[in-house]
mmCIF file of C-alpha atoms (C1' of nucleotides) in Angstrom:
data_model
loop_
_atom_site.group_PDB
_atom_site.id
_atom_site.type_symbol
_atom_site.label_atom_id
_atom_site.label_comp_id
_atom_site.label_asym_id
_atom_site.label_seq_id
_atom_site.Cartn_x
_atom_site.Cartn_y
_atom_site.Cartn_z
ATOM 1 C CA MET A 1 4.751 33.115 87.532
ATOM 2 C CA LYS A 2 6.699 29.937 87.279
ATOM 3 C CA GLN A 3 5.917 27.559 90.050
ATOM 4 C CA ILE A 4 7.717 24.608 91.521
ATOM 5 C CA SER A 5 6.595 21.413 89.846
ATOM 6 C CA THR A 6 3.857 19.220 91.267
ATOM 7 C CA ARG A 7 6.457 16.458 91.256
ATOM 8 C CA PHE A 8 7.245 17.628 94.743
ATOM 9 C CA SER A 9 3.731 17.491 96.117
ATOM 10 C CA ILE A 10 3.083 14.219 94.333
ATOM 11 C CA ALA A 11 6.239 12.784 95.861
ATOM 12 C CA VAL A 12 5.096 13.813 99.334
ATOM 13 C CA HIS A 13 1.703 12.316 98.634
ATOM 14 C CA THR A 14 3.323 9.103 97.460
ATOM 15 C CA LEU A 15 5.572 8.733 100.483
ATOM 16 C CA SER A 16 2.696 9.523 102.815
ATOM 17 C CA LEU A 17 0.590 6.862 101.203
ATOM 18 C CA ILE A 18 3.337 4.285 101.528
ATOM 19 C CA ALA A 19 3.789 5.268 105.146
ATOM 20 C CA VAL A 20 0.163 4.961 106.167
ATOM 21 C CA SER A 21 -0.772 1.931 104.077
ATOM 22 C CA PRO A 22 -0.572 -1.428 105.752
ATOM 23 C CA GLN A 23 -0.422 -3.232 102.413
ATOM 24 C CA ASP A 24 2.138 -2.764 99.679
ATOM 25 C CA CYS A 25 1.466 0.196 97.437
ATOM 26 C CA THR A 26 1.655 -0.431 93.726
ATOM 27 C CA GLY A 27 2.170 2.372 91.274
ATOM 28 C CA ASP A 28 -1.371 2.016 90.007
ATOM 29 C CA PHE A 29 -2.764 2.241 93.504
ATOM 30 C CA ILE A 30 -0.790 5.386 94.226
ATOM 31 C CA ALA A 31 -1.800 6.853 90.875
ATOM 32 C CA GLY A 32 -5.410 6.294 91.867
ATOM 33 C CA SER A 33 -4.943 8.232 95.075
ATOM 34 C CA VAL A 34 -2.987 11.042 93.456
ATOM 35 C CA ASN A 35 -5.328 10.994 90.495
ATOM 36 C CA THR A 36 -2.821 10.899 87.703
ATOM 37 C CA ASN A 37 -1.233 8.500 85.244
ATOM 38 C CA PRO A 38 0.725 5.546 86.686
ATOM 39 C CA VAL A 39 3.762 6.421 84.603
ATOM 40 C CA VAL A 40 3.996 9.777 86.322
ATOM 41 C CA ILE A 41 4.139 7.946 89.627
ATOM 42 C CA ARG A 42 6.751 5.504 88.394
ATOM 43 C CA ARG A 43 8.937 8.350 87.241
ATOM 44 C CA ILE A 44 8.736 10.030 90.620
ATOM 45 C CA MET A 45 9.236 6.719 92.395
ATOM 46 C CA GLY A 46 12.412 6.324 90.388
ATOM 47 C CA MET A 47 13.707 9.605 91.772
ATOM 48 C CA LEU A 48 12.738 8.675 95.312
ATOM 49 C CA LYS A 49 14.480 5.358 94.862
ATOM 50 C CA LYS A 50 17.608 7.009 93.543
ATOM 51 C CA ALA A 51 17.565 9.287 96.559
ATOM 52 C CA GLY A 52 17.454 6.275 98.835
ATOM 53 C CA LEU A 53 14.065 7.067 100.281
ATOM 54 C CA VAL A 54 12.137 4.049 99.065
ATOM 55 C CA ASP A 55 12.682 0.537 97.905
ATOM 56 C CA VAL A 56 10.595 -0.553 94.972
ATOM 57 C CA ARG A 57 10.294 -4.191 94.109
ATOM 58 C CA PRO A 58 10.180 -4.804 90.395
ATOM 59 C CA GLY A 59 8.152 -7.738 89.236
ATOM 60 C CA VAL A 60 6.349 -8.403 92.465
ATOM 61 C CA GLY A 61 5.380 -4.775 92.917
ATOM 62 C CA GLY A 62 5.014 -2.479 95.888
ATOM 63 C CA ALA A 63 7.200 0.047 97.608
ATOM 64 C CA THR A 64 8.433 0.476 101.144
ATOM 65 C CA LEU A 65 10.126 3.320 102.969
ATOM 66 C CA LEU A 66 13.814 2.941 103.641
ATOM 67 C CA LYS A 67 13.660 5.401 106.524
ATOM 68 C CA ALA A 68 11.204 6.012 109.305
ATOM 69 C CA PRO A 69 8.656 8.735 108.497
ATOM 70 C CA ASP A 70 10.182 10.831 111.246
ATOM 71 C CA GLU A 71 13.541 10.604 109.511
ATOM 72 C CA ILE A 72 12.279 11.929 106.197
ATOM 73 C CA THR A 73 11.963 15.681 105.890
ATOM 74 C CA LEU A 74 10.206 17.688 103.218
ATOM 75 C CA LEU A 75 13.618 18.947 102.211
ATOM 76 C CA ASP A 76 14.758 15.391 101.533
ATOM 77 C CA VAL A 77 11.804 14.955 99.221
ATOM 78 C CA TYR A 78 12.303 18.349 97.636
ATOM 79 C CA ARG A 79 15.904 17.528 96.860
ATOM 80 C CA ALA A 80 15.008 14.081 95.622
ATOM 81 C CA VAL A 81 12.576 15.223 92.986
ATOM 82 C CA ASN A 82 14.451 18.268 91.872
ATOM 83 C CA ALA A 83 17.303 15.878 91.540
ATOM 84 C CA THR A 84 19.252 18.336 89.453
ATOM 85 C CA GLU A 85 22.817 19.464 89.631
ATOM 86 C CA GLU A 86 22.694 23.102 90.533
ATOM 87 C CA ASN A 87 19.471 23.298 92.432
ATOM 88 C CA ARG A 88 19.352 27.041 92.354
ATOM 89 C CA LEU A 89 15.868 28.336 92.827
ATOM 90 C CA PHE A 90 16.511 31.748 91.327
ATOM 91 C CA ARG A 91 17.765 32.374 87.862
ATOM 92 C CA ILE A 92 19.990 35.358 87.193
ATOM 93 C CA HIS A 93 20.295 36.909 83.752
ATOM 94 C CA GLU A 94 23.586 36.065 82.090
ATOM 95 C CA LYS A 95 26.384 38.172 80.727
ATOM 96 C CA PRO A 96 25.519 41.646 81.989
ATOM 97 C CA ASN A 97 27.730 44.410 80.662
ATOM 98 C CA PRO A 98 31.077 44.350 82.502
ATOM 99 C CA ALA A 99 31.756 47.913 81.413
ATOM 100 C CA CYS A 100 28.992 49.038 83.759
ATOM 101 C CA LEU A 101 29.360 49.271 87.535
ATOM 102 C CA VAL A 102 26.064 47.491 88.042
ATOM 103 C CA GLY A 103 26.599 44.955 85.293
ATOM 104 C CA ARG A 104 29.984 44.124 86.743
ATOM 105 C CA ASN A 105 28.699 43.466 90.257
ATOM 106 C CA ILE A 106 25.093 42.434 90.136
ATOM 107 C CA GLU A 107 25.588 38.734 89.572
ATOM 108 C CA GLN A 108 27.918 38.158 92.493
ATOM 109 C CA VAL A 109 26.099 40.384 94.941
ATOM 110 C CA LEU A 110 22.619 39.228 94.083
ATOM 111 C CA GLN A 111 23.549 35.584 94.071
ATOM 112 C CA THR A 112 24.610 35.758 97.699
ATOM 113 C CA GLU A 113 21.274 37.206 98.713
ATOM 114 C CA LEU A 114 19.202 34.807 96.689
ATOM 115 C CA ARG A 115 21.061 31.800 97.928
ATOM 116 C CA ASP A 116 20.433 32.933 101.461
ATOM 117 C CA ALA A 117 16.755 33.314 100.718
ATOM 118 C CA GLN A 118 16.609 29.856 99.233
ATOM 119 C CA SER A 119 18.402 28.474 102.271
ATOM 120 C CA GLU A 120 15.790 29.966 104.556
ATOM 121 C CA MET A 121 13.075 28.241 102.623
ATOM 122 C CA GLU A 122 14.913 24.945 102.724
ATOM 123 C CA ARG A 123 15.567 25.296 106.415
ATOM 124 C CA ARG A 124 11.845 25.484 106.920
ATOM 125 C CA LEU A 125 11.234 22.456 104.730
ATOM 126 C CA ALA A 126 13.777 20.530 106.759
ATOM 127 C CA GLN A 127 11.807 21.186 109.916
ATOM 128 C CA THR A 128 8.802 19.179 108.808
ATOM 129 C CA THR A 129 9.036 15.430 108.688
ATOM 130 C CA LEU A 130 6.785 13.034 106.884
ATOM 131 C CA GLY A 131 5.783 11.674 110.265
ATOM 132 C CA ARG A 132 4.587 15.035 111.447
ATOM 133 C CA LEU A 133 2.661 15.548 108.249
ATOM 134 C CA ILE A 134 0.893 12.229 108.503
ATOM 135 C CA ALA A 135 -0.050 12.933 112.096
ATOM 136 C CA LYS A 136 -2.212 15.776 110.859
ATOM 137 C CA PHE A 137 -4.402 13.603 108.661
ATOM 138 C CA GLU A 138 -7.930 13.126 109.956
ATOM 139 C CA MET B 1 13.962 22.124 87.676
ATOM 140 C CA LYS B 2 11.879 25.162 87.086
ATOM 141 C CA GLN B 3 13.541 28.310 88.204
ATOM 142 C CA ILE B 4 12.253 31.718 89.073
ATOM 143 C CA SER B 5 12.311 33.971 86.033
ATOM 144 C CA THR B 6 15.212 36.278 85.294
ATOM 145 C CA ARG B 7 12.607 39.048 85.320
ATOM 146 C CA PHE B 8 13.399 39.324 89.000
ATOM 147 C CA SER B 9 17.160 39.676 88.655
ATOM 148 C CA ILE B 10 16.747 41.997 85.683
ATOM 149 C CA ALA B 11 14.373 44.140 87.718
ATOM 150 C CA VAL B 12 16.908 44.384 90.532
ATOM 151 C CA HIS B 13 19.589 45.249 88.004
ATOM 152 C CA THR B 14 17.364 47.906 86.502
ATOM 153 C CA LEU B 15 16.520 49.548 89.802
ATOM 154 C CA SER B 16 20.152 49.456 90.871
ATOM 155 C CA LEU B 17 21.170 51.163 87.685
ATOM 156 C CA ILE B 18 18.589 53.872 88.107
ATOM 157 C CA ALA B 19 19.729 54.358 91.684
ATOM 158 C CA VAL B 20 23.428 54.717 90.936
ATOM 159 C CA SER B 21 23.150 56.648 87.689
ATOM 160 C CA PRO B 22 23.352 60.420 87.915
ATOM 161 C CA GLN B 23 21.722 60.850 84.525
ATOM 162 C CA ASP B 24 18.328 59.613 83.469
ATOM 163 C CA CYS B 25 18.257 55.988 82.413
ATOM 164 C CA THR B 26 16.503 55.198 79.175
ATOM 165 C CA GLY B 27 15.302 51.730 78.369
ATOM 166 C CA ASP B 28 17.980 51.326 75.755
ATOM 167 C CA PHE B 29 20.699 52.311 78.182
ATOM 168 C CA ILE B 30 19.472 49.811 80.752
ATOM 169 C CA ALA B 31 19.154 47.139 78.097
ATOM 170 C CA GLY B 32 22.783 47.733 77.243
ATOM 171 C CA SER B 33 23.842 47.177 80.822
ATOM 172 C CA VAL B 34 21.640 44.127 81.313
ATOM 173 C CA ASN B 35 22.569 42.890 77.869
ATOM 174 C CA THR B 36 19.143 42.133 76.523
ATOM 175 C CA ASN B 37 16.510 43.569 74.230
ATOM 176 C CA PRO B 38 15.056 46.982 75.140
ATOM 177 C CA VAL B 39 11.525 45.640 74.967
ATOM 178 C CA VAL B 40 12.297 43.186 77.725
ATOM 179 C CA ILE B 41 13.340 46.129 79.874
ATOM 180 C CA ARG B 42 10.265 48.147 78.986
ATOM 181 C CA ARG B 43 8.033 45.253 79.976
ATOM 182 C CA ILE B 44 9.731 44.939 83.340
ATOM 183 C CA MET B 45 9.712 48.712 83.803
ATOM 184 C CA GLY B 46 5.986 48.578 83.263
ATOM 185 C CA MET B 47 5.642 46.168 86.171
ATOM 186 C CA LEU B 48 7.879 48.260 88.390
ATOM 187 C CA LYS B 49 5.828 51.291 87.492
ATOM 188 C CA LYS B 50 2.587 49.529 88.281
ATOM 189 C CA ALA B 51 4.060 48.548 91.634
ATOM 190 C CA GLY B 52 4.835 52.187 92.345
ATOM 191 C CA LEU B 53 8.579 51.709 92.473
ATOM 192 C CA VAL B 54 9.560 53.883 89.543
ATOM 193 C CA ASP B 55 8.305 56.744 87.484
ATOM 194 C CA VAL B 56 8.893 56.475 83.773
ATOM 195 C CA ARG B 57 8.503 59.491 81.571
ATOM 196 C CA PRO B 58 7.041 58.652 78.194
ATOM 197 C CA GLY B 59 8.230 60.707 75.297
ATOM 198 C CA VAL B 60 11.094 62.421 77.036
ATOM 199 C CA GLY B 61 12.465 59.166 78.361
ATOM 200 C CA GLY B 62 14.188 58.157 81.550
ATOM 201 C CA ALA B 63 13.113 56.639 84.830
ATOM 202 C CA THR B 64 13.471 57.665 88.456
ATOM 203 C CA LEU B 65 12.920 55.854 91.717
ATOM 204 C CA LEU B 66 9.809 56.745 93.654
ATOM 205 C CA LYS B 67 11.335 55.539 96.906
ATOM 206 C CA ALA B 68 14.752 55.794 98.461
ATOM 207 C CA PRO B 69 16.977 52.779 97.755
ATOM 208 C CA ASP B 70 16.879 51.957 101.453
ATOM 209 C CA GLU B 71 13.113 51.813 101.283
ATOM 210 C CA ILE B 72 13.022 49.264 98.494
ATOM 211 C CA THR B 73 13.500 45.643 99.499
ATOM 212 C CA LEU B 74 14.180 42.658 97.296
ATOM 213 C CA LEU B 75 10.773 41.395 98.320
ATOM 214 C CA ASP B 76 9.163 44.520 96.904
ATOM 215 C CA VAL B 77 10.859 43.839 93.601
ATOM 216 C CA TYR B 78 10.048 40.154 93.743
ATOM 217 C CA ARG B 79 6.393 40.914 94.284
ATOM 218 C CA ALA B 80 6.410 43.575 91.599
ATOM 219 C CA VAL B 81 7.628 41.330 88.815
ATOM 220 C CA ASN B 82 5.727 38.259 89.799
ATOM 221 C CA ALA B 83 2.823 40.565 89.771
ATOM 222 C CA THR B 84 0.402 37.665 89.770
ATOM 223 C CA GLU B 85 -2.650 36.987 91.798
ATOM 224 C CA GLU B 86 -1.914 33.977 93.890
ATOM 225 C CA ASN B 87 1.812 34.226 94.229
ATOM 226 C CA ARG B 88 2.206 30.702 95.441
ATOM 227 C CA LEU B 89 5.677 29.411 94.886
ATOM 228 C CA PHE B 90 4.762 25.752 95.154
ATOM 229 C CA ARG B 91 2.266 24.002 92.993
ATOM 230 C CA ILE B 92 0.207 21.183 94.440
ATOM 231 C CA HIS B 93 -1.341 18.503 92.275
ATOM 232 C CA GLU B 94 -5.065 18.942 91.891
ATOM 233 C CA LYS B 95 -8.016 16.731 92.678
ATOM 234 C CA PRO B 96 -6.420 13.933 94.670
ATOM 235 C CA ASN B 97 -8.753 11.062 95.483
ATOM 236 C CA PRO B 98 -11.055 12.077 98.362
ATOM 237 C CA ALA B 99 -11.837 8.433 99.050
ATOM 238 C CA CYS B 100 -8.293 8.025 100.314
ATOM 239 C CA LEU B 101 -7.045 9.238 103.698
ATOM 240 C CA VAL B 102 -3.996 10.783 102.118
ATOM 241 C CA GLY B 103 -5.796 12.174 99.096
ATOM 242 C CA ARG B 104 -8.354 13.757 101.369
ATOM 243 C CA ASN B 105 -5.804 15.548 103.542
ATOM 244 C CA ILE B 106 -2.660 16.163 101.583
ATOM 245 C CA GLU B 107 -3.647 19.420 99.961
ATOM 246 C CA GLN B 108 -4.608 21.215 103.124
ATOM 247 C CA VAL B 109 -1.779 19.911 105.263
ATOM 248 C CA LEU B 110 0.945 20.374 102.704
ATOM 249 C CA GLN B 111 -0.208 23.815 101.733
ATOM 250 C CA THR B 112 0.327 25.074 105.237
ATOM 251 C CA GLU B 113 3.897 23.838 105.271
ATOM 252 C CA LEU B 114 4.760 25.141 101.846
ATOM 253 C CA ARG B 115 3.323 28.522 102.531
ATOM 254 C CA ASP B 116 5.444 28.733 105.645
ATOM 255 C CA ALA B 117 8.520 27.796 103.652
ATOM 256 C CA GLN B 118 7.749 30.448 101.084
ATOM 257 C CA SER B 119 7.247 32.984 103.850
ATOM 258 C CA GLU B 120 10.683 32.231 105.248
ATOM 259 C CA MET B 121 12.216 32.904 101.872
ATOM 260 C CA GLU B 122 10.299 36.135 101.490
ATOM 261 C CA ARG B 123 11.232 37.222 104.964
ATOM 262 C CA ARG B 124 14.870 36.945 103.946
ATOM 263 C CA LEU B 125 14.258 38.886 100.742
ATOM 264 C CA ALA B 126 12.612 41.614 102.760
ATOM 265 C CA GLN B 127 15.757 42.023 104.831
ATOM 266 C CA THR B 128 17.855 43.238 101.934
ATOM 267 C CA THR B 129 17.290 46.684 100.552
ATOM 268 C CA LEU B 130 18.388 48.049 97.233
ATOM 269 C CA GLY B 131 20.575 50.471 99.136
ATOM 270 C CA ARG B 132 22.421 47.695 100.882
ATOM 271 C CA LEU B 133 22.906 45.886 97.613
ATOM 272 C CA ILE B 134 24.342 48.920 95.885
ATOM 273 C CA ALA B 135 26.719 49.524 98.761
ATOM 274 C CA LYS B 136 28.419 46.258 97.887
ATOM 275 C CA PHE B 137 29.344 47.285 94.377
ATOM 276 C CA GLU B 138 33.036 47.936 93.829
ATOM 277 C "C1'" DT C 1 4.552 72.154 62.584
ATOM 278 C "C1'" DT C 2 7.789 68.769 61.909
ATOM 279 C "C1'" DA C 3 11.490 65.826 63.236
ATOM 280 C "C1'" DT C 4 13.613 62.987 66.654
ATOM 281 C "C1'" DG C 5 14.020 59.838 70.155
ATOM 282 C "C1'" DT C 6 11.629 57.690 73.613
ATOM 283 C "C1'" DT C 7 7.921 54.727 75.879
ATOM 284 C "C1'" DG C 8 3.938 51.428 75.525
ATOM 285 C "C1'" DT C 9 2.158 47.326 73.459
ATOM 286 C "C1'" DA C 10 0.770 43.898 70.336
ATOM 287 C "C1'" DA C 11 2.165 40.018 67.862
ATOM 288 C "C1'" DC C 12 5.102 36.398 66.604
ATOM 289 C "C1'" DT C 13 8.727 33.099 67.555
ATOM 290 C "C1'" DA C 14 11.937 29.489 69.557
ATOM 291 C "C1'" DT C 15 12.999 27.258 73.577
ATOM 292 C "C1'" DG C 16 12.516 24.353 77.477
ATOM 293 C "C1'" DA C 17 9.977 22.211 81.448
ATOM 294 C "C1'" DT C 18 5.934 19.865 82.442
ATOM 295 C "C1'" DG C 19 2.698 16.182 82.743
ATOM 296 C "C1'" DG C 20 -0.066 13.014 80.403
ATOM 297 C "C1'" DT C 21 -0.129 9.048 77.226
ATOM 298 C "C1'" DT C 22 1.042 4.680 74.605
ATOM 299 C "C1'" DA C 23 4.069 1.065 74.040
ATOM 300 C "C1'" DC C 24 6.998 -2.411 75.320
ATOM 301 C "C1'" DA C 25 10.867 -4.807 77.584
ATOM 302 C "C1'" DT C 26 11.898 -6.818 81.955
ATOM 303 C "C1'" DC C 27 11.134 -8.791 86.297
ATOM 304 C "C1'" DG C 28 9.243 -12.105 89.970
ATOM 305 C "C1'" DG C 29 6.010 -15.155 91.814
ATOM 306 C "C1'" DT C 30 2.247 -18.280 91.079
ATOM 307 C "C1'" DA D 1 4.284 -20.228 80.847
ATOM 308 C "C1'" DC D 2 1.329 -16.797 82.536
ATOM 309 C "C1'" DC D 3 0.197 -12.529 84.874
ATOM 310 C "C1'" DG D 4 0.685 -8.295 86.910
ATOM 311 C "C1'" DA D 5 4.055 -5.229 88.267
ATOM 312 C "C1'" DT D 6 8.082 -1.991 87.336
ATOM 313 C "C1'" DG D 7 11.391 0.612 84.237
ATOM 314 C "C1'" DT D 8 11.838 3.468 80.256
ATOM 315 C "C1'" DA D 9 11.622 5.306 75.820
ATOM 316 C "C1'" DA D 10 9.054 8.036 72.865
ATOM 317 C "C1'" DC D 11 5.687 11.227 71.669
ATOM 318 C "C1'" DC D 12 2.605 15.025 72.440
ATOM 319 C "C1'" DA D 13 -0.021 19.293 74.004
ATOM 320 C "C1'" DT D 14 0.450 22.973 76.971
ATOM 321 C "C1'" DC D 15 2.518 26.778 79.111
ATOM 322 C "C1'" DA D 16 5.913 30.438 80.726
ATOM 323 C "C1'" DT D 17 9.775 32.604 79.108
ATOM 324 C "C1'" DA D 18 12.500 35.845 76.635
ATOM 325 C "C1'" DG D 19 13.865 37.624 72.413
ATOM 326 C "C1'" DT D 20 12.361 40.078 68.279
ATOM 327 C "C1'" DT D 21 9.870 43.205 64.872
ATOM 328 C "C1'" DA D 22 6.611 46.575 64.241
ATOM 329 C "C1'" DC D 23 4.133 50.505 65.191
ATOM 330 C "C1'" DA D 24 1.281 53.894 67.755
ATOM 331 C "C1'" DA D 25 1.618 57.498 71.265
ATOM 332 C "C1'" DC D 26 4.160 60.893 73.503
ATOM 333 C "C1'" DA D 27 7.288 64.988 74.745
ATOM 334 C "C1'" DT D 28 10.627 68.043 73.422
ATOM 335 C "C1'" DA D 29 13.569 70.740 70.213
ATOM 336 C "C1'" DA D 30 14.320 72.814 65.952
#
DNA sequence: TTATGTTGTAACTATGATGGTTACATCGGT
DNA sequence: ACCGATGTAACCATCATAGTTACAACATAA
């Protein structure tokens, strides 16, 4: 099946690293910890910056959190990297046959249910903060 | 972002149609209601059949539900069409650097949270039955 | 038996998201 | 001016998706 992009987990990794590191984290340093290409990190950092979660200093290098780890939830990160307009987890097939009872109703009825389901997931993501996550590292 | 395949919504549409139709539903008939190619329907019907939700009669044609609409939840359908092994909604980047505190812990810690979030979503899907969905059609 | 209409699949295709990569402009401090 | 960092554009290989054509297998009716 189609899974949610690793952008999300990489973003969480990135923020965690910034949170626990005493020194400034450069993109290359983070890339080394995540084990990927620095450009991938920069792209994600750009999204986190746009979402107001981090401040990145061009030229000099390094990133810092703009909120306390306890003020950043997984949902914040999730939203930041999905960064899209709609943000609907489920896709529904388009243009079903309006001449059919089911075709006429399915979109509306199903959408309500699926949005609720997505909300439940997001509610759970909102319950975990970066601070709580970091506290579990050993 | 990457969304969950329309296979799911098409499967729900398909089952709904079978449930509300007095006559037998052929793949072509369902395809007409969903507004897609019959082969797409047959593929999904194959998954629903494998999951024990429907019985499809080869040759003669037509499909029937193997359970009452009130006994089929959206989660059943979701599981049927995702039909994969792992069934993990979230992907986590692989092989983070074990020499780093974050890299060493992120996978384990994050996985717990994400699995919980997925469970919340699935719990909500399990609360809606096909019967309840159909009852909302007008 | 043959014809008809259906299901079951294989195979091919176009599309779009993803994630890695190279390249280079720009920035800021030494 | 130099150096190392960020910010992006551009390109690419890979993969899931969903539509399509084609055809074998099947069940029933004539």
